[in-house]
Short mmCIF file of N, CA and C and ligand atoms in Angstrom, two decimals:
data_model
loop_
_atom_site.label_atom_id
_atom_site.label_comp_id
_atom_site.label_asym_id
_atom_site.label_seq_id
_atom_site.Cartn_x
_atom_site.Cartn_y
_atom_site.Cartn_z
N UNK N 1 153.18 126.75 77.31
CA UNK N 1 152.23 126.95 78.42
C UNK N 1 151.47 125.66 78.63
N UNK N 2 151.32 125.54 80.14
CA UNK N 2 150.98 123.95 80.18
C UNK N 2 149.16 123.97 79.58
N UNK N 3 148.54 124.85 79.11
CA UNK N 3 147.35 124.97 79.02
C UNK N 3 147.20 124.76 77.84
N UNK N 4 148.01 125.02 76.58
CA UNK N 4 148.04 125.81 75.44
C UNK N 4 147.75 124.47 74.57
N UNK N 5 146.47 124.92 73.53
CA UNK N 5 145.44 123.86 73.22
C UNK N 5 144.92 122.58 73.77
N UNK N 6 145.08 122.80 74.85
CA UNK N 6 144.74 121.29 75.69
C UNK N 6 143.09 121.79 76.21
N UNK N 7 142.38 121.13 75.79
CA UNK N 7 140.98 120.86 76.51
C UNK N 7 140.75 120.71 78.42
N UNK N 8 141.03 121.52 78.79
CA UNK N 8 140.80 121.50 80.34
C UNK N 8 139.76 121.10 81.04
N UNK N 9 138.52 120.44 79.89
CA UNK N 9 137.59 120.00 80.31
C UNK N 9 137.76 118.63 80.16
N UNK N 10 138.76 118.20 79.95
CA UNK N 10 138.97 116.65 79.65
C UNK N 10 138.80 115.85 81.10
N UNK N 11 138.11 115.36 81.35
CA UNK N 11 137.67 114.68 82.76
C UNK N 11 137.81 113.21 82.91
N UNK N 12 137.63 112.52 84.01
CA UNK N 12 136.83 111.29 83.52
C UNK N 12 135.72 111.02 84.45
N UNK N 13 134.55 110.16 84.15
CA UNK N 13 133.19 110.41 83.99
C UNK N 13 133.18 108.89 84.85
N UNK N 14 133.95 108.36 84.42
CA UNK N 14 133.78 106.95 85.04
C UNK N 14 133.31 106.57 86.04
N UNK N 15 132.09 105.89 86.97
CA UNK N 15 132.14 105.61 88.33
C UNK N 15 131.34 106.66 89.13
N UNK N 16 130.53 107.75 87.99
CA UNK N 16 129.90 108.74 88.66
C UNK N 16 128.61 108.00 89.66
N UNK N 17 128.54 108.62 90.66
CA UNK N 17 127.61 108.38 91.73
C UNK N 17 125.74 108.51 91.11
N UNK N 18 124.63 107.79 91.35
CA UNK N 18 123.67 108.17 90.82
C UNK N 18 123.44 109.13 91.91
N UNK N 19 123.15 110.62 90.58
CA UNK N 19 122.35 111.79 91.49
C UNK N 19 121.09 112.26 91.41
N UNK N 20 120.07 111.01 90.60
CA UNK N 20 118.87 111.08 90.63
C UNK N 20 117.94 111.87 91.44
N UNK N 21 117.98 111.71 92.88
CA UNK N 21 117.48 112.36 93.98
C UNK N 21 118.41 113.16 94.83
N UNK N 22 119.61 113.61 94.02
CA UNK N 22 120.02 114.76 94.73
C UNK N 22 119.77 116.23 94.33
N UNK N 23 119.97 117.18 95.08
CA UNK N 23 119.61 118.54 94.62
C UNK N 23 120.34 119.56 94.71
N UNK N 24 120.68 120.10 93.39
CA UNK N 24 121.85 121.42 93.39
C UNK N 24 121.24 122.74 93.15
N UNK N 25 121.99 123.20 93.89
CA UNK N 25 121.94 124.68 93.93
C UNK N 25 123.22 125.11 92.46
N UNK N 26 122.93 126.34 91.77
CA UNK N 26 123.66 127.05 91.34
C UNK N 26 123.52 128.25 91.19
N UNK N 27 125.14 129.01 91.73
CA UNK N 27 124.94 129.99 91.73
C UNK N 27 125.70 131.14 90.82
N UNK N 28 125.50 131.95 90.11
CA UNK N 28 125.55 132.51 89.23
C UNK N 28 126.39 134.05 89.24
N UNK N 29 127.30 134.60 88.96
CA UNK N 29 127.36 136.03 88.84
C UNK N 29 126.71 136.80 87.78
N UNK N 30 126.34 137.74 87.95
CA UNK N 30 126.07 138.31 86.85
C UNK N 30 127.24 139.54 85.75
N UNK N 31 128.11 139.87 86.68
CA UNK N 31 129.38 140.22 85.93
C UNK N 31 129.58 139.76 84.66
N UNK N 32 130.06 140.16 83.49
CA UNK N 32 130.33 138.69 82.67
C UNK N 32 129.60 137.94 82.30
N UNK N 33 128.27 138.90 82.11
CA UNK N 33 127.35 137.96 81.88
C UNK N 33 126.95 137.04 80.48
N UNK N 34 128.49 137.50 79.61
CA UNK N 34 128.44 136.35 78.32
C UNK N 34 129.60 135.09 78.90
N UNK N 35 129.59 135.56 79.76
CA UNK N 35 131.16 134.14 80.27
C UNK N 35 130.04 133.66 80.86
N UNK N 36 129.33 134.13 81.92
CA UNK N 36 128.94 133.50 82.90
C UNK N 36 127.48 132.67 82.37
N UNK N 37 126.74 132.99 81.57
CA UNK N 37 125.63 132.26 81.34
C UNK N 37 126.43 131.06 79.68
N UNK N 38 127.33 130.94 79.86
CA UNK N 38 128.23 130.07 79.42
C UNK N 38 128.23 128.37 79.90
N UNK N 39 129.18 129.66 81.71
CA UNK N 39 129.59 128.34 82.15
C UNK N 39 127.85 127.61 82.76
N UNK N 40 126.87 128.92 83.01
CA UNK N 40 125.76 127.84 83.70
C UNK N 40 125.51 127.28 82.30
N UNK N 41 125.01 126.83 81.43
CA UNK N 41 124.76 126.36 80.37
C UNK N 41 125.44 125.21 80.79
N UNK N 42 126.89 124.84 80.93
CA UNK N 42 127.31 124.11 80.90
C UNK N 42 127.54 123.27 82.01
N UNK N 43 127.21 124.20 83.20
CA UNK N 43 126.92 123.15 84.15
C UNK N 43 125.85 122.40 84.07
N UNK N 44 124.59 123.14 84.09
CA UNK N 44 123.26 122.79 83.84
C UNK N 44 123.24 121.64 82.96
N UNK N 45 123.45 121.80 81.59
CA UNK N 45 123.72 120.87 80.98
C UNK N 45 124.42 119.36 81.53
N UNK N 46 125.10 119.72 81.76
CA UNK N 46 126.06 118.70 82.66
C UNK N 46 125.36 117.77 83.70
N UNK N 47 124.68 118.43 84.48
CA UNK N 47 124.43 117.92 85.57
C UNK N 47 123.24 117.10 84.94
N UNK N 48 122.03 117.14 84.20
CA UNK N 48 121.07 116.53 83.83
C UNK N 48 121.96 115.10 82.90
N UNK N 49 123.04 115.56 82.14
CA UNK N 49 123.69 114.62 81.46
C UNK N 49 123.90 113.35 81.78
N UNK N 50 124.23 113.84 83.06
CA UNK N 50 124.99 112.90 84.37
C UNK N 50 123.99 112.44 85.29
N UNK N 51 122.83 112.66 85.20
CA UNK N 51 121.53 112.42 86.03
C UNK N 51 120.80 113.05 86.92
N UNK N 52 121.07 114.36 86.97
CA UNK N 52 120.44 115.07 88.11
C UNK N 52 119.17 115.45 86.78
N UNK N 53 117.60 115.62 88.03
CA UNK N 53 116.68 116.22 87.19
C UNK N 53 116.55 117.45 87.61
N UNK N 54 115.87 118.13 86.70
CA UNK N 54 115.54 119.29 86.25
C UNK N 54 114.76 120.27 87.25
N UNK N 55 113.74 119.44 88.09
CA UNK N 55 113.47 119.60 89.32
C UNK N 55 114.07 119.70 90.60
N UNK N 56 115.25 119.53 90.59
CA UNK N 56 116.31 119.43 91.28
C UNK N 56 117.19 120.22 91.23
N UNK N 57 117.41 121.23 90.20
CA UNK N 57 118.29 122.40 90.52
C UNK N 57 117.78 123.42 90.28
N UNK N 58 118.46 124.43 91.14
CA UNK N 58 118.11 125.99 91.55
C UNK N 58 118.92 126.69 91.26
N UNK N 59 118.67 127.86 90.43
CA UNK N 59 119.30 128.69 90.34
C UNK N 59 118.88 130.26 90.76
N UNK N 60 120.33 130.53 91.09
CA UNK N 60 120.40 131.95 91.88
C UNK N 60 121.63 132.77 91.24
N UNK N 61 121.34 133.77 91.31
CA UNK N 61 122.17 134.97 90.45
C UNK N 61 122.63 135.68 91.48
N UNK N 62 123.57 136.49 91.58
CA UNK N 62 124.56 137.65 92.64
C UNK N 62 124.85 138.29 91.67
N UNK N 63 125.43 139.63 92.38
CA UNK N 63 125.54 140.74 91.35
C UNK N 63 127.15 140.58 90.84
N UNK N 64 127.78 139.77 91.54
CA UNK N 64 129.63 139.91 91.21
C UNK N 64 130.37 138.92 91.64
N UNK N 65 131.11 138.34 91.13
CA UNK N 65 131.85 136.91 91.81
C UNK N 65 132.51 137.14 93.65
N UNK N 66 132.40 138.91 93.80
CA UNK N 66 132.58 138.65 95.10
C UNK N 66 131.15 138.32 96.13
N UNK N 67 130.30 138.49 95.40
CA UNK N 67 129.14 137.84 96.24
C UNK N 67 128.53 136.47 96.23
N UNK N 68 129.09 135.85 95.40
CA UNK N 68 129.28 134.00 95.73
C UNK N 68 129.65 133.37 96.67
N UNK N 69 130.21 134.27 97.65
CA UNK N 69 130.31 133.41 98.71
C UNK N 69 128.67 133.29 99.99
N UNK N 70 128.11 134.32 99.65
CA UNK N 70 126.97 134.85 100.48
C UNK N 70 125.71 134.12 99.83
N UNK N 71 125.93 134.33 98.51
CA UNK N 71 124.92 133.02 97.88
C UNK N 71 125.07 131.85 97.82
N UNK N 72 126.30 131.56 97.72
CA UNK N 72 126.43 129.85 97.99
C UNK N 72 126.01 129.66 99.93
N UNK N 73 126.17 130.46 100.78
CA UNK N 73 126.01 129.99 102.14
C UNK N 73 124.07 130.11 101.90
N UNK N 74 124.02 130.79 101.63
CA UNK N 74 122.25 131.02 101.43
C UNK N 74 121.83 129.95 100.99
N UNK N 75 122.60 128.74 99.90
CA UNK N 75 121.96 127.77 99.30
C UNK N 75 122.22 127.01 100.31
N UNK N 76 123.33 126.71 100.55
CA UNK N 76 123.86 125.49 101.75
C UNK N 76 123.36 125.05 102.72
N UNK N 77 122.85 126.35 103.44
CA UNK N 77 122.15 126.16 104.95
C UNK N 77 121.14 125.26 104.32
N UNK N 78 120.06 125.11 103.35
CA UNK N 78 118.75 124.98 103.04
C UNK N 78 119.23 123.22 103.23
N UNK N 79 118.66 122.67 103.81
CA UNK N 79 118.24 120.83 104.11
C UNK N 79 118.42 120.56 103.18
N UNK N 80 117.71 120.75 102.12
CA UNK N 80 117.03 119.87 100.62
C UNK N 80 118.27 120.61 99.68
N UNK N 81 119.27 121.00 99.96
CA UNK N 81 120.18 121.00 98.74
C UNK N 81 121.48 120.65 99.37
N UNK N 82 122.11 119.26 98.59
CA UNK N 82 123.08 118.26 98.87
C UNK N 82 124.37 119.23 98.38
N UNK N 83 124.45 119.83 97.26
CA UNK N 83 125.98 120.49 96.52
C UNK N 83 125.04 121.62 96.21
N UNK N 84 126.61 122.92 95.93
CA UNK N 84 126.05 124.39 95.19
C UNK N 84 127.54 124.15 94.80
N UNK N 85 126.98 124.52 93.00
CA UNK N 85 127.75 125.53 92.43
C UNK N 85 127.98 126.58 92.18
N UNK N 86 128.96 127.19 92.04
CA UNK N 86 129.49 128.54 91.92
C UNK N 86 130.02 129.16 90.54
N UNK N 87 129.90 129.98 90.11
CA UNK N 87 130.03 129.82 88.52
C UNK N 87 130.13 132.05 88.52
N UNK N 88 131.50 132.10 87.76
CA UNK N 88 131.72 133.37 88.15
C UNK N 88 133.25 133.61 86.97
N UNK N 89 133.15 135.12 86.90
CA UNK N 89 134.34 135.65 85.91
C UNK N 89 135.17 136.44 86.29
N UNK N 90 136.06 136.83 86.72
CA UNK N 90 136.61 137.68 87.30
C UNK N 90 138.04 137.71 86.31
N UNK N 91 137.77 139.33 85.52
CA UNK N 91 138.71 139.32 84.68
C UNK N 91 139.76 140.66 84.97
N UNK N 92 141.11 140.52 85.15
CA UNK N 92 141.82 141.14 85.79
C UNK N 92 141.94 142.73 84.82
N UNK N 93 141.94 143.67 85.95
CA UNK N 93 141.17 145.29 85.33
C UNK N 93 143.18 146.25 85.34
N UNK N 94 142.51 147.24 85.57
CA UNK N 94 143.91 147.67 86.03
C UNK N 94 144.62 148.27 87.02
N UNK N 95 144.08 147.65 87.98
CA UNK N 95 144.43 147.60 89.75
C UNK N 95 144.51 146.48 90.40
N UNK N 96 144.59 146.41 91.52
CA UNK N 96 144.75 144.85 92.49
C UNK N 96 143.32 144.47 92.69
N UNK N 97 142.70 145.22 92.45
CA UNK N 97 140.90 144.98 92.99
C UNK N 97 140.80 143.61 92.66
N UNK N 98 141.01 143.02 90.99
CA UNK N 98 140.93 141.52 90.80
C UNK N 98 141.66 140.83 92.09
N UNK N 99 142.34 141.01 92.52
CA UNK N 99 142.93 139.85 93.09
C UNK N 99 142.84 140.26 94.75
N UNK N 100 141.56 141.37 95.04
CA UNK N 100 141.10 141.65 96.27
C UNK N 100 139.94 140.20 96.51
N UNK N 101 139.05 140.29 95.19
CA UNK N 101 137.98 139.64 94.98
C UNK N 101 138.44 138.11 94.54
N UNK N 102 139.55 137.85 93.65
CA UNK N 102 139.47 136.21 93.46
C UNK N 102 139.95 136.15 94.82
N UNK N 103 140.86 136.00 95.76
CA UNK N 103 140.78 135.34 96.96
C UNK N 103 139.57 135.35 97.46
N UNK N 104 138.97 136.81 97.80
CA UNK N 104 137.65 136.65 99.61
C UNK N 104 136.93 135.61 98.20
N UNK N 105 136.49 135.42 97.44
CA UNK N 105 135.84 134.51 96.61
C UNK N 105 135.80 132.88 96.70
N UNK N 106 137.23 132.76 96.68
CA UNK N 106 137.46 131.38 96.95
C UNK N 106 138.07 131.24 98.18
N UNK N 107 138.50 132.11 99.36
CA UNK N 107 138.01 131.28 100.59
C UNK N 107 136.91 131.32 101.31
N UNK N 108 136.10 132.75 100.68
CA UNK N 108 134.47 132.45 101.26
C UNK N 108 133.67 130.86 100.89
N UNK N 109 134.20 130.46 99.82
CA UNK N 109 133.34 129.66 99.25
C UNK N 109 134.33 128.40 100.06
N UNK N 110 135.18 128.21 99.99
CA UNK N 110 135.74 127.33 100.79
C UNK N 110 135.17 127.43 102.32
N UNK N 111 135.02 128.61 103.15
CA UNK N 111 134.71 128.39 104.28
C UNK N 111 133.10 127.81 104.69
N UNK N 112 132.52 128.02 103.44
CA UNK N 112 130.69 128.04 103.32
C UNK N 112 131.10 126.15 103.00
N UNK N 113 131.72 125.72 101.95
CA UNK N 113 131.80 124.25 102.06
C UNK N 113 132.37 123.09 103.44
N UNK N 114 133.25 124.00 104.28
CA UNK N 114 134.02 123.67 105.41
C UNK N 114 132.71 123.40 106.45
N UNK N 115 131.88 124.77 106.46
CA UNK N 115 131.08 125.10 107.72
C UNK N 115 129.95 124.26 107.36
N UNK N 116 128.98 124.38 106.19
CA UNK N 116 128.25 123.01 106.04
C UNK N 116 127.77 121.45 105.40
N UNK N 117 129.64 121.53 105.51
CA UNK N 117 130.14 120.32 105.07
C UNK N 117 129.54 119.60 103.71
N UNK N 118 129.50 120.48 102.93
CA UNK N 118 128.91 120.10 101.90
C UNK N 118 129.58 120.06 100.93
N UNK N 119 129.62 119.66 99.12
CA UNK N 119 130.27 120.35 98.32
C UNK N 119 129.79 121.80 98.15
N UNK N 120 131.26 122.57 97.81
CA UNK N 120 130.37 123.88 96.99
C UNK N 120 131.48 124.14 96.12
N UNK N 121 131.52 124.04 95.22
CA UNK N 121 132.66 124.04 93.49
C UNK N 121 132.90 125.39 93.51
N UNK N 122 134.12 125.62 93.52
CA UNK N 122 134.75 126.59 92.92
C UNK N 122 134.48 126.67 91.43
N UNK N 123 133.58 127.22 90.88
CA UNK N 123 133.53 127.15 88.96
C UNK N 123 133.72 129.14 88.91
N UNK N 124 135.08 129.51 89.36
CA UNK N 124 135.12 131.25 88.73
C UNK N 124 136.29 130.80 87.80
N UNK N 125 136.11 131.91 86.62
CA UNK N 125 137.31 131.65 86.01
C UNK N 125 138.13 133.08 86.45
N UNK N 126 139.20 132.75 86.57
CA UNK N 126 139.82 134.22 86.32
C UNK N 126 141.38 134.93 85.50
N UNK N 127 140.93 134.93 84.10
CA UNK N 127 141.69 135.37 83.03
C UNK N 127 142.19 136.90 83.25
N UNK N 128 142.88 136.74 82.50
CA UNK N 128 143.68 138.20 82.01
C UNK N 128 142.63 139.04 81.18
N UNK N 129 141.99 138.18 80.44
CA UNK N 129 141.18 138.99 79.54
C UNK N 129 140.29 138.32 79.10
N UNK N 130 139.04 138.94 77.98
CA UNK N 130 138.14 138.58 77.59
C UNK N 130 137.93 137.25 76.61
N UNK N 131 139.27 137.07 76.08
CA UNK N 131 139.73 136.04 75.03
C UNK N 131 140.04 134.61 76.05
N UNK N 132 140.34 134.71 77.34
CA UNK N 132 140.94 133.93 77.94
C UNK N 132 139.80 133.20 78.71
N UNK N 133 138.60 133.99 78.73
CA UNK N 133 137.52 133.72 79.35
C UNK N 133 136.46 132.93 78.59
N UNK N 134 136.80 133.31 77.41
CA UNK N 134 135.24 132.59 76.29
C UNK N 134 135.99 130.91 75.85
N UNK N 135 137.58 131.16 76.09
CA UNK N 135 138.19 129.87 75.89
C UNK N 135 138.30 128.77 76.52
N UNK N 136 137.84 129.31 78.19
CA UNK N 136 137.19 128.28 78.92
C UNK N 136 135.45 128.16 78.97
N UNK N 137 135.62 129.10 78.72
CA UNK N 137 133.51 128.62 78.64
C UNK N 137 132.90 128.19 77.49
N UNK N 138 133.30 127.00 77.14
CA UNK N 138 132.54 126.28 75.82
C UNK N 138 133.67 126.80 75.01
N UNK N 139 134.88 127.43 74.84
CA UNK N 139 135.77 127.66 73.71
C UNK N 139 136.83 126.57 73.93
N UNK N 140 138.30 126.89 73.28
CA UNK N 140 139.33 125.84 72.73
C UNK N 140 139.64 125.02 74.54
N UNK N 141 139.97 125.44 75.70
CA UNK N 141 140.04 125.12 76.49
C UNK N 141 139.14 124.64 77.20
N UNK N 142 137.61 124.29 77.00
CA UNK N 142 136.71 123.57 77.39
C UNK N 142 135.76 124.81 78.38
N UNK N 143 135.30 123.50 78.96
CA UNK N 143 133.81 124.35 79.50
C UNK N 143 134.15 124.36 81.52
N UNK N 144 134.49 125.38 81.80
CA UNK N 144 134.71 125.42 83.27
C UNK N 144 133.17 125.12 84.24
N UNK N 145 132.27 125.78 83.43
CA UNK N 145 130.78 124.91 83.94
C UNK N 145 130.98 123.66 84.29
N UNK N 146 131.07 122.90 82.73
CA UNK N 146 131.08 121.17 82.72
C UNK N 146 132.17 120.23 84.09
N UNK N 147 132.82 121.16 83.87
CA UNK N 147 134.06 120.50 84.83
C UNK N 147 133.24 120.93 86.45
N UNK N 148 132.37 122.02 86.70
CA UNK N 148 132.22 122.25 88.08
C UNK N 148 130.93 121.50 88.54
N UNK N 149 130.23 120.93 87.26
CA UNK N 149 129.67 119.80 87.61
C UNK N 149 129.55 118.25 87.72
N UNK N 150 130.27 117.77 87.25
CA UNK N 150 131.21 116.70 87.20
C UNK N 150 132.00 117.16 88.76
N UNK N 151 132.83 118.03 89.05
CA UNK N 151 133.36 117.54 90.45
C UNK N 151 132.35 117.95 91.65
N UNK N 152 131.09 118.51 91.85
CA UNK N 152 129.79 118.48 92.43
C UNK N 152 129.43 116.89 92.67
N UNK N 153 129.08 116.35 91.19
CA UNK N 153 128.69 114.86 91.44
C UNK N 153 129.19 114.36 92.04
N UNK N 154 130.74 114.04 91.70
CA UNK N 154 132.14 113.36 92.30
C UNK N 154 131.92 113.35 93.83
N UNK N 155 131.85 115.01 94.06
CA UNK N 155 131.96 115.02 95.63
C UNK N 155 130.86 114.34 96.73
N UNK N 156 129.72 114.53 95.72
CA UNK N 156 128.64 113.28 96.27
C UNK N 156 128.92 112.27 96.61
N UNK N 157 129.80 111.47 96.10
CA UNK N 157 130.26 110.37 96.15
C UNK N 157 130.46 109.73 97.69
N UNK N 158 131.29 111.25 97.98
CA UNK N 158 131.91 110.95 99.09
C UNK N 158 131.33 110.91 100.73
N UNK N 159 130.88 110.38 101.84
CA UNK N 159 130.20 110.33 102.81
C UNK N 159 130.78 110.26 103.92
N1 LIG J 1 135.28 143.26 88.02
C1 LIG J 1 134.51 142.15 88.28
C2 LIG J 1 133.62 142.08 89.35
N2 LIG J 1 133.47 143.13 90.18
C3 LIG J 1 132.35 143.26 91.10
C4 LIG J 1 132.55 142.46 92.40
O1 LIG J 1 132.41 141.06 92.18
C5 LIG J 1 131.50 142.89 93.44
O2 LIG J 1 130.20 142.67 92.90
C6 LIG J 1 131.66 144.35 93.82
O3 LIG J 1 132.98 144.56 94.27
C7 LIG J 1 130.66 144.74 94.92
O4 LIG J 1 130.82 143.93 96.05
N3 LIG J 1 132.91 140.95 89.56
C8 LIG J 1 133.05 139.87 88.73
O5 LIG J 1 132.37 138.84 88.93
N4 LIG J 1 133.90 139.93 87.67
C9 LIG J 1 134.65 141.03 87.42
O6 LIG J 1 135.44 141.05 86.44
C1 LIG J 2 138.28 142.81 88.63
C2 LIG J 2 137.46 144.04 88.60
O1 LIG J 2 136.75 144.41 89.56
C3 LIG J 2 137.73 145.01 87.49
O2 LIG J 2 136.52 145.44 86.90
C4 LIG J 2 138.44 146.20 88.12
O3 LIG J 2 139.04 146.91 87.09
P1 LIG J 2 140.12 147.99 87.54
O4 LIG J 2 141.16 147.24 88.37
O5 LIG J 2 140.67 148.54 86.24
O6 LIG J 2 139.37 149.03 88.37
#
């Protein structure tokens, strides 16, 4: 498996943009709420690592990774926030419902980045199971947070 012990958080950092005076939104599911206050940990973390201050990001909670798309547009519209992250678990049950919700998920959030041209990171994970989920959030496969802030910064970059 192309995944299988490889660190998926392996990035490179090189050439990051200063985001001193930029301001992120993040937004949160509460589903999953041992995956999910994971990956914010690790965005959060991340983003101060890399230079954003502390004063500078917001966080916001939704009740389910299908409502990330409605909270990330809620952050977006706002002037004073440059990127939103998205940070969400969606672990497959035993119906299609998972895979009703990872799509409207990630093209809501795609259409909310399209419409106000902003970044907005896809950071949902979506495993088979509970083992597959703690292995990207700070476990053997890295931190899906860390990585959704790192490509937030990145996308700053771009003008
Ligand atoms: N099963 C998971 C859900 N389900 C809830 C939906 O996201 C949504 O809140 C509900 O359908 C009402 O609109 N959400 C997750 O984030 N993760 C899951 O595993
Ligand atoms: C992905 C989900 O919403 C999950 O909780 C649904 O589980 P199920 O398909 O067994 O109803």
């Amino acid at each position: 498996m192309s995944t299988a012990l490889k660190n998926l958080s392996d990035f490179s950092t090189a050439n990051l943009p200063d985001v001193s005076q930029k301001r992120f939104a993040i937004v949160v599911a509460e589903w999953n709420t041992e995956v999910t206050g994971a990956l914010y940990t690790g965005a959060y973390d991340t983003l101060l690592k890399y230079g954003a201050q502390e004063s500078n990001i917001v966080s916001v909670q939704v009740p389910g990774s299908f409502e990330l798309s409605l909270g990330a547009q809620k952050m977006a519209v706002k002037a004073d926030i440059d990127a939103v992250i998205c940070l969400g678990c969606v672990i497959q049950g035993e119906t299609r419902h998972f895979d009703f919700i990872c799509q409207a998920v990630a093209d809501g959030i795609t259409n909310v980045s399209l419409k106000y041209n902003k970044p907005v990171i896809f950071g949902v994970l979506t495993p088979n199971n509970q083992e597959q989920a703690m292995d990207r959030a700070g476990g053997k496969h890295g931190n899906k947070g860390d990585e959704a802030a790192i490509t937030a910064i990145k996308m700053l970059a771009i003008n």
